Each structure stands twice: as C-alpha cells, then as structure tokens.
Coordinates of N, CA, C and O in Angstrom, one line a residue:
X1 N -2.2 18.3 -9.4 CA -1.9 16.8 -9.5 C -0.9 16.4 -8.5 O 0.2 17.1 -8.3
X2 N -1.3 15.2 -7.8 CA 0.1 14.7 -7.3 C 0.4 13.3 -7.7 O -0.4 12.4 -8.0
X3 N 2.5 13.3 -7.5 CA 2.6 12.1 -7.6 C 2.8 11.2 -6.8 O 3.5 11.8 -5.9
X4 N 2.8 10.0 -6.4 CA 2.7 8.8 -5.7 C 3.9 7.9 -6.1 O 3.7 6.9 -6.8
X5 N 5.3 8.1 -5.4 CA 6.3 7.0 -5.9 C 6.6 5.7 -4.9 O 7.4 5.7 -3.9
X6 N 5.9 4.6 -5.3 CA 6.2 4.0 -4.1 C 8.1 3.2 -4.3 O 8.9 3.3 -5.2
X7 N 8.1 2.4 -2.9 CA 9.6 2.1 -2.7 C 9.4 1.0 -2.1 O 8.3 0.6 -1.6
X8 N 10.6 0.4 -2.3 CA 10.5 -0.9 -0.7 C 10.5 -2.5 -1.2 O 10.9 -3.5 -0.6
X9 N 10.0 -2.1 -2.5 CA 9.6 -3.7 -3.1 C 11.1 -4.2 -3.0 O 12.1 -3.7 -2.5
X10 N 11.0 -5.5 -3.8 CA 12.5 -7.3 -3.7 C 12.4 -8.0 -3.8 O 11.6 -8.6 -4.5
X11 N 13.2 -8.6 -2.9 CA 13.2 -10.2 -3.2 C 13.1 -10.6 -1.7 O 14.1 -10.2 -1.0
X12 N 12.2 -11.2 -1.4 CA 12.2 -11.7 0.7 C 12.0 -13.0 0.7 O 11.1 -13.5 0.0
X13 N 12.8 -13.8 1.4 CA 12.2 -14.7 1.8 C 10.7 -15.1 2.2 O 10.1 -14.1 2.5
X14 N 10.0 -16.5 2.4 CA 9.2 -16.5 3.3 C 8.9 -16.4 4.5 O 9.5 -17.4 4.9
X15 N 8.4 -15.9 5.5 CA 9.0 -15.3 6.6 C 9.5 -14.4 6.8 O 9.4 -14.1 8.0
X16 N 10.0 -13.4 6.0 CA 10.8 -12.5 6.3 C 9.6 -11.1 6.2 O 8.4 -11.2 6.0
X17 N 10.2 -10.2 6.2 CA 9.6 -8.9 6.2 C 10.1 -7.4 5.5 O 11.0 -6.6 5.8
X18 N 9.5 -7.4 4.9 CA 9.3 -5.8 3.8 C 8.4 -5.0 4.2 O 7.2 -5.1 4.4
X19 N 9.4 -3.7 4.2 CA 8.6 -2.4 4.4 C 8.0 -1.4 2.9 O 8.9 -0.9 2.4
X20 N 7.1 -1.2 2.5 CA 7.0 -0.3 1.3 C 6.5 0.9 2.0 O 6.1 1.2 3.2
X21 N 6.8 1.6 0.9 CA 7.0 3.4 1.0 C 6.3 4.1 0.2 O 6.8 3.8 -0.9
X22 N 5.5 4.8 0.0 CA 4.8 5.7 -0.8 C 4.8 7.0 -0.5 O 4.0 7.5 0.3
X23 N 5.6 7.9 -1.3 CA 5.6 9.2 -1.0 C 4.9 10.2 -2.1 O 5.0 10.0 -3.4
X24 N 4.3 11.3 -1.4 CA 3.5 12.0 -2.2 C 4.3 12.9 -2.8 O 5.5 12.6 -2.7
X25 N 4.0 14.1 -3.6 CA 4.8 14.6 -3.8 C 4.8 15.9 -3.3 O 5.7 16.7 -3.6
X26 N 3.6 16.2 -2.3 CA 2.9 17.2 -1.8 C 2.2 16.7 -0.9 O 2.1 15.5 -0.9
X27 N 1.5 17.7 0.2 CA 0.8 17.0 1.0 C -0.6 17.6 0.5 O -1.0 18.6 -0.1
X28 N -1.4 16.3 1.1 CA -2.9 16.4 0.4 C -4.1 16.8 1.8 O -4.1 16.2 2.9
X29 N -5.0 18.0 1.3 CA -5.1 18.3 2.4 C -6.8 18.0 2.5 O -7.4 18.4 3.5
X30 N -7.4 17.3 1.6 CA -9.0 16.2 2.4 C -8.1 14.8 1.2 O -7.6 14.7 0.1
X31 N -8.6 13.9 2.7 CA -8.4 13.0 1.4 C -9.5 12.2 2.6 O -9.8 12.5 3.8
X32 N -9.9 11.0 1.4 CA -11.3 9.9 1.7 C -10.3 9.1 2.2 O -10.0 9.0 3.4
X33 N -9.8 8.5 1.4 CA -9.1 7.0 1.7 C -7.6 6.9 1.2 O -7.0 7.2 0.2
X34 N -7.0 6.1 2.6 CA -5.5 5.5 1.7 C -5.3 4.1 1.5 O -5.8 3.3 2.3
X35 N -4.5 3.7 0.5 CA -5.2 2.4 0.2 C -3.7 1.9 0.0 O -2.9 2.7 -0.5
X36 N -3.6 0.3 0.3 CA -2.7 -0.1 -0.8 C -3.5 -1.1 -1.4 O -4.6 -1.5 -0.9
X37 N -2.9 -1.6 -2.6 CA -3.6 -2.5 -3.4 C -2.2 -3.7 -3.7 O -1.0 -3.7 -3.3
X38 N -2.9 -4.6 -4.6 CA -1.9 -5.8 -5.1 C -2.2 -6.4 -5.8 O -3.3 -6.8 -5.6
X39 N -1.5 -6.8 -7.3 CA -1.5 -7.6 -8.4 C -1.1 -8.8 -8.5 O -0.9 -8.6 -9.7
X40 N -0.8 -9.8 -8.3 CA -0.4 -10.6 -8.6 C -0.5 -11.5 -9.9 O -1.6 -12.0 -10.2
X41 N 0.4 -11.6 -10.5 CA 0.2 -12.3 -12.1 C -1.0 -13.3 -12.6 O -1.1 -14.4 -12.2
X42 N -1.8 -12.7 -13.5 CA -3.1 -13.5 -13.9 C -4.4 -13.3 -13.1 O -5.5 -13.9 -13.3
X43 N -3.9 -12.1 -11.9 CA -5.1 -12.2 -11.0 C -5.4 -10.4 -10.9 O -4.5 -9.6 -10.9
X44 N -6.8 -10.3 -10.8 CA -7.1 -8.9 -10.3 C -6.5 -8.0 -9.4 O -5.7 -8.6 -8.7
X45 N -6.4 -7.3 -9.3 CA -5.6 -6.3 -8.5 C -6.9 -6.4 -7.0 O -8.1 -6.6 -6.9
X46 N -6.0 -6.3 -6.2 CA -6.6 -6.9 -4.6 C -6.5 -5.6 -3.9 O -5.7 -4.8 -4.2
X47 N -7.5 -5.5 -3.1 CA -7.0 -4.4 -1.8 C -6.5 -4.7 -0.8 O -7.2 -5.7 -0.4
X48 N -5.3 -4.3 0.4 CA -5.4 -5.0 0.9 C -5.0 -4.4 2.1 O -4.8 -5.2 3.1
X49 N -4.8 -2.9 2.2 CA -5.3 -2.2 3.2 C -5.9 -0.9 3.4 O -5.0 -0.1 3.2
X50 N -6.8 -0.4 3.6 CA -7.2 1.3 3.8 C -7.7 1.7 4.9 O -8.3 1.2 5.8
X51 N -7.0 3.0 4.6 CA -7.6 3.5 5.8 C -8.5 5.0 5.5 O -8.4 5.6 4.4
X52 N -9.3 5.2 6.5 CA -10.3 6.3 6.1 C -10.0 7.6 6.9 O -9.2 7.9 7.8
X53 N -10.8 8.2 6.2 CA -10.4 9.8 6.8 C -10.6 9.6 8.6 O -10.1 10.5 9.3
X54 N -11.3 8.7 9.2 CA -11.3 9.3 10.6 C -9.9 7.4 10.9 O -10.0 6.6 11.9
X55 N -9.3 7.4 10.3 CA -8.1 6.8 10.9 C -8.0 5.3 10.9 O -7.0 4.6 10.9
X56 N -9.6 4.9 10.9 CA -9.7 3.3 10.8 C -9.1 2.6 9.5 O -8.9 3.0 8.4
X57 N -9.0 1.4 10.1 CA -7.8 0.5 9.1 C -8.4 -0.4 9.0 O -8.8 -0.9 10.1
X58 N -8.9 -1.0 7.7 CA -9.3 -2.2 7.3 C -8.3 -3.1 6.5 O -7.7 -2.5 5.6
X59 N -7.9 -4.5 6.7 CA -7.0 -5.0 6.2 C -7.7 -6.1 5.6 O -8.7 -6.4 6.2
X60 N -7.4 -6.8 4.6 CA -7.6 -7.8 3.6 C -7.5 -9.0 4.7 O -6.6 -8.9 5.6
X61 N -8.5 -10.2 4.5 CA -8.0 -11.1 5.7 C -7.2 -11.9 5.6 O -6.8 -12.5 6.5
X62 N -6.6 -12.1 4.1 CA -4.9 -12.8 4.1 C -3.9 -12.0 4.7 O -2.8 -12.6 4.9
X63 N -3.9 -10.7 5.1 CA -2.9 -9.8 5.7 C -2.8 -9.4 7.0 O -1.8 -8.9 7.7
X64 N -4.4 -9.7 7.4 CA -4.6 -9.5 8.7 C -3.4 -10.0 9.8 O -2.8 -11.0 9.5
X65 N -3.1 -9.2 11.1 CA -1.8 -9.9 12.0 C -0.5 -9.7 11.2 O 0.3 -9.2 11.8
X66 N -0.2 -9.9 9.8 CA 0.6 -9.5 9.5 C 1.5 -8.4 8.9 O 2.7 -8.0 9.1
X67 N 0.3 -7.9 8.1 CA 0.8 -6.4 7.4 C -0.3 -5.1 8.6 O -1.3 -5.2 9.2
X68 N 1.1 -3.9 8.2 CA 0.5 -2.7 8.9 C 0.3 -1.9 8.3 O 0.7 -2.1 7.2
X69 N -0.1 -0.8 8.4 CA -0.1 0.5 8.1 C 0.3 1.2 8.6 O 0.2 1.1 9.8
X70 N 0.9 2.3 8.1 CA 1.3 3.9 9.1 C 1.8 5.3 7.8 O 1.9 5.6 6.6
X71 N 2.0 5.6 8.6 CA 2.2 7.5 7.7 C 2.8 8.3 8.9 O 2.6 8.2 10.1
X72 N 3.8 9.2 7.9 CA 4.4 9.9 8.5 C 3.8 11.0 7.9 O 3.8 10.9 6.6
X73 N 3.2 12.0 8.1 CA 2.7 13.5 7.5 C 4.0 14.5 7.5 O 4.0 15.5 6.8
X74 N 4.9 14.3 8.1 CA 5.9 15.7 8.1 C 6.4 15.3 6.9 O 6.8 16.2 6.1
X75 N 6.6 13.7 6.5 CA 7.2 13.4 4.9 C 6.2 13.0 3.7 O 6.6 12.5 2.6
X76 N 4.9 13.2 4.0 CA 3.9 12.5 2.8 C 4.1 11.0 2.4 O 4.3 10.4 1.3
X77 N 4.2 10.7 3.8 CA 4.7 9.6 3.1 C 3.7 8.3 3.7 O 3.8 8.3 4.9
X78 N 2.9 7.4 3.4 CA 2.4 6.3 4.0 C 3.2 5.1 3.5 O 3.7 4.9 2.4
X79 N 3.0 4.1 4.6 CA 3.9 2.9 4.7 C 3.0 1.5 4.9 O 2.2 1.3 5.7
X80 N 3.5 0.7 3.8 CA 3.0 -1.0 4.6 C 4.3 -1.8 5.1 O 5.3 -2.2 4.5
X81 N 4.1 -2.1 6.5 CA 5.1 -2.7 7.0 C 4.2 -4.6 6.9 O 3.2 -5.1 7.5
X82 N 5.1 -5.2 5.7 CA 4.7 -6.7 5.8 C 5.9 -7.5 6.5 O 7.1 -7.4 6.3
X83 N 5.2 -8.1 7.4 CA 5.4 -9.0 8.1 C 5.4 -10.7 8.0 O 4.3 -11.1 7.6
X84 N 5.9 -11.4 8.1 CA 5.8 -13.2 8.3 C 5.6 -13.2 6.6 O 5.0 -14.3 6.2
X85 N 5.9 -12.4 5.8 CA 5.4 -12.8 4.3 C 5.0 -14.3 3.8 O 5.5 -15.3 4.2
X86 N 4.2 -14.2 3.0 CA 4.2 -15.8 2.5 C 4.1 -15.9 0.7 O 3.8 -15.1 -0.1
X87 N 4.6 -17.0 0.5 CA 4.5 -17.2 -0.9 C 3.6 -16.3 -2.1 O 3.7 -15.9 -3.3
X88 N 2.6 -16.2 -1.2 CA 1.1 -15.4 -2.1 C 0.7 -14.8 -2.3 O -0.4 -14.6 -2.9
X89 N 2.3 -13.7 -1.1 CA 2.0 -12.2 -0.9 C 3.0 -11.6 -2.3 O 2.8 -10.4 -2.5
X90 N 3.6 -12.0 -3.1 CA 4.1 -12.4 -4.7 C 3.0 -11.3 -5.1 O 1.8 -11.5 -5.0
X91 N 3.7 -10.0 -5.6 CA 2.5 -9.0 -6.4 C 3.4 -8.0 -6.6 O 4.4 -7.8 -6.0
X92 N 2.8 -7.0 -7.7 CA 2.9 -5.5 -7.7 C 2.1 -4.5 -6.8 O 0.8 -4.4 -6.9
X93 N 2.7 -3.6 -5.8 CA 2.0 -3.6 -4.4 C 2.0 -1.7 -5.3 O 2.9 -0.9 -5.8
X94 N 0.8 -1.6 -5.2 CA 0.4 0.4 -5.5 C -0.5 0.9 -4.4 O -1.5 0.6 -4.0
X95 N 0.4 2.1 -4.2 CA -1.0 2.8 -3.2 C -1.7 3.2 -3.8 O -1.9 2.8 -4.9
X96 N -2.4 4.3 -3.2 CA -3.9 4.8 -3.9 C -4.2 6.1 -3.1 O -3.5 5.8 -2.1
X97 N -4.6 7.1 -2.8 CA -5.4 8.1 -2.1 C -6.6 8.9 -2.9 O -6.3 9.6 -3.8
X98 N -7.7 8.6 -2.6 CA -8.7 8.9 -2.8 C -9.2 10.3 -2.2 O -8.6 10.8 -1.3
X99 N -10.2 10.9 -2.9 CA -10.4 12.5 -2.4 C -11.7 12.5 -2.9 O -12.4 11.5 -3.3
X100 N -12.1 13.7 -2.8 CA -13.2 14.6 -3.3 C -12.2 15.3 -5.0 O -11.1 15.9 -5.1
X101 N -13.2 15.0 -6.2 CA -12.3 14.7 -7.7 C -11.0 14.2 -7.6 O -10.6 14.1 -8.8
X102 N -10.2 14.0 -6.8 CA -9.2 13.0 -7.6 C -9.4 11.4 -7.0 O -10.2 11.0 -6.2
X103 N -8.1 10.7 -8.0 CA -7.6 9.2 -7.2 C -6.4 9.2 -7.9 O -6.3 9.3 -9.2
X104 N -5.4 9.0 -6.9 CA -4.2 9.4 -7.3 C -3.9 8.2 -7.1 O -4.6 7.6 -6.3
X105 N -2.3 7.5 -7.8 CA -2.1 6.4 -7.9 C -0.5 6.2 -8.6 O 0.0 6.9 -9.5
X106 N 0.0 5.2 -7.9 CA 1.7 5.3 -7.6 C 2.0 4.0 -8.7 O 1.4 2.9 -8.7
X107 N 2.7 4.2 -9.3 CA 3.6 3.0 -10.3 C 3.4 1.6 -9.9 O 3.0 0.8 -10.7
X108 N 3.6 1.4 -8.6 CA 4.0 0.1 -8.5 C 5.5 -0.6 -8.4 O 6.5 -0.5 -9.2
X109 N 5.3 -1.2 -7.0 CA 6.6 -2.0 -6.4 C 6.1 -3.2 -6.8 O 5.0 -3.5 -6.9
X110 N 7.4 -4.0 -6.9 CA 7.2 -5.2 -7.2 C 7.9 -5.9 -5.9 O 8.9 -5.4 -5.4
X111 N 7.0 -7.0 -5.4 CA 7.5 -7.8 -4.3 C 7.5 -9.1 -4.8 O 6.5 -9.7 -5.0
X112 N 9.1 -9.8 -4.9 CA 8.9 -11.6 -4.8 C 9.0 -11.7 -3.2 O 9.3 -11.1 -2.2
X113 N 8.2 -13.0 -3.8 CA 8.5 -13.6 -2.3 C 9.2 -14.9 -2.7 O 8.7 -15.3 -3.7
X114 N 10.2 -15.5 -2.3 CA 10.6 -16.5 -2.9 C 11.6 -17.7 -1.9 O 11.6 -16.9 -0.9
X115 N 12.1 -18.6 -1.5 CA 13.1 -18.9 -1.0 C 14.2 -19.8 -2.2 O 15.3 -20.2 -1.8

C-alpha cells in the first residue's frame, strides 16, 4: 500500500499562484496514470490533469496555459504548479496514481481562491 499526502493548499488571491505537493510514501515502480483531480462544493470531482506512463500531459481546458505538472522521482513527489488562479479554481485538489491493481489516492488540499 502507499500513501499519498498532498500539501500546498490556502488562501490566494485571484491572480496569484499556488504550488501543490503530493508525496508518495514510497516510490511506485509501473504506474498507468498521475492525475490530479478537484472538488469544488456541490459539484463532482473534476480532473484536471494526467499524465501517462509515456509522459504526456493532458490538462482540463479551464487550466490549460495556466496550471502545470511536474515530479521529482528522487522525492516521490508530483506537483501542480497553478498559475493566474481564478475564482473557480475554489476546490479540494487530490492526486491519484493509477497502476496495474491499485489506485491510490491522497486526502485532499483545500484551495480558496478569494480576494
């Protein structure tokens, strides 16, 4: 089993920019997909970026240009760097990593966005 703690969530302005953090607790050695996802109150949980075993990044098109992806492997750790945030990026932000039998899955950060 691994665990997934993410970090990073607050309070940002509009405009401003938040980094989240998700570290494994081990490193995982096939994995399908990494994902982050997002909640926002009264609404489905969203995807809103993954990336796949051969590297490619798909982003949600409200995030597109703004939010990124990246990973550090020496720390287990994958990152969404958001950028220009906007009001309606407001959610509980969880990663995800997918495999061959598992899907592992981290608490949840909470991000306002607020001014």
């Amino acid at each position: 089993q691994v665990r997934l703690v993410e970090s990073g969530g607050g309070l940002v302005q509009p405009g401003g920019s938040l980094r989240l953090s998700c570290e494994a607790s081990r490193s995982i050695s096939e994995v399908y997909t990494r994902n982050w996802w997002r909640q926002a109150p009264g609404n489905q949980r969203e995807l809103v970026a993954s990336t796949g075993a051969n590297g490619r990044v798909r982003y949600a098109e409200s995030v597109k240009g703004r939010f990124t992806v990246s990973r550090d492997n020496a720390k287990n750790t994958m990152y969404l760097q958001m950028n220009m945030v906007k009001l309606e990026d407001t959610a509980v932000y969880y990663c995800n990593i997918e495999g061959p039998g598992y899907n592992y899955w981290g608490q949840g950060t909470e991000v306002t966005v607020s001014s």
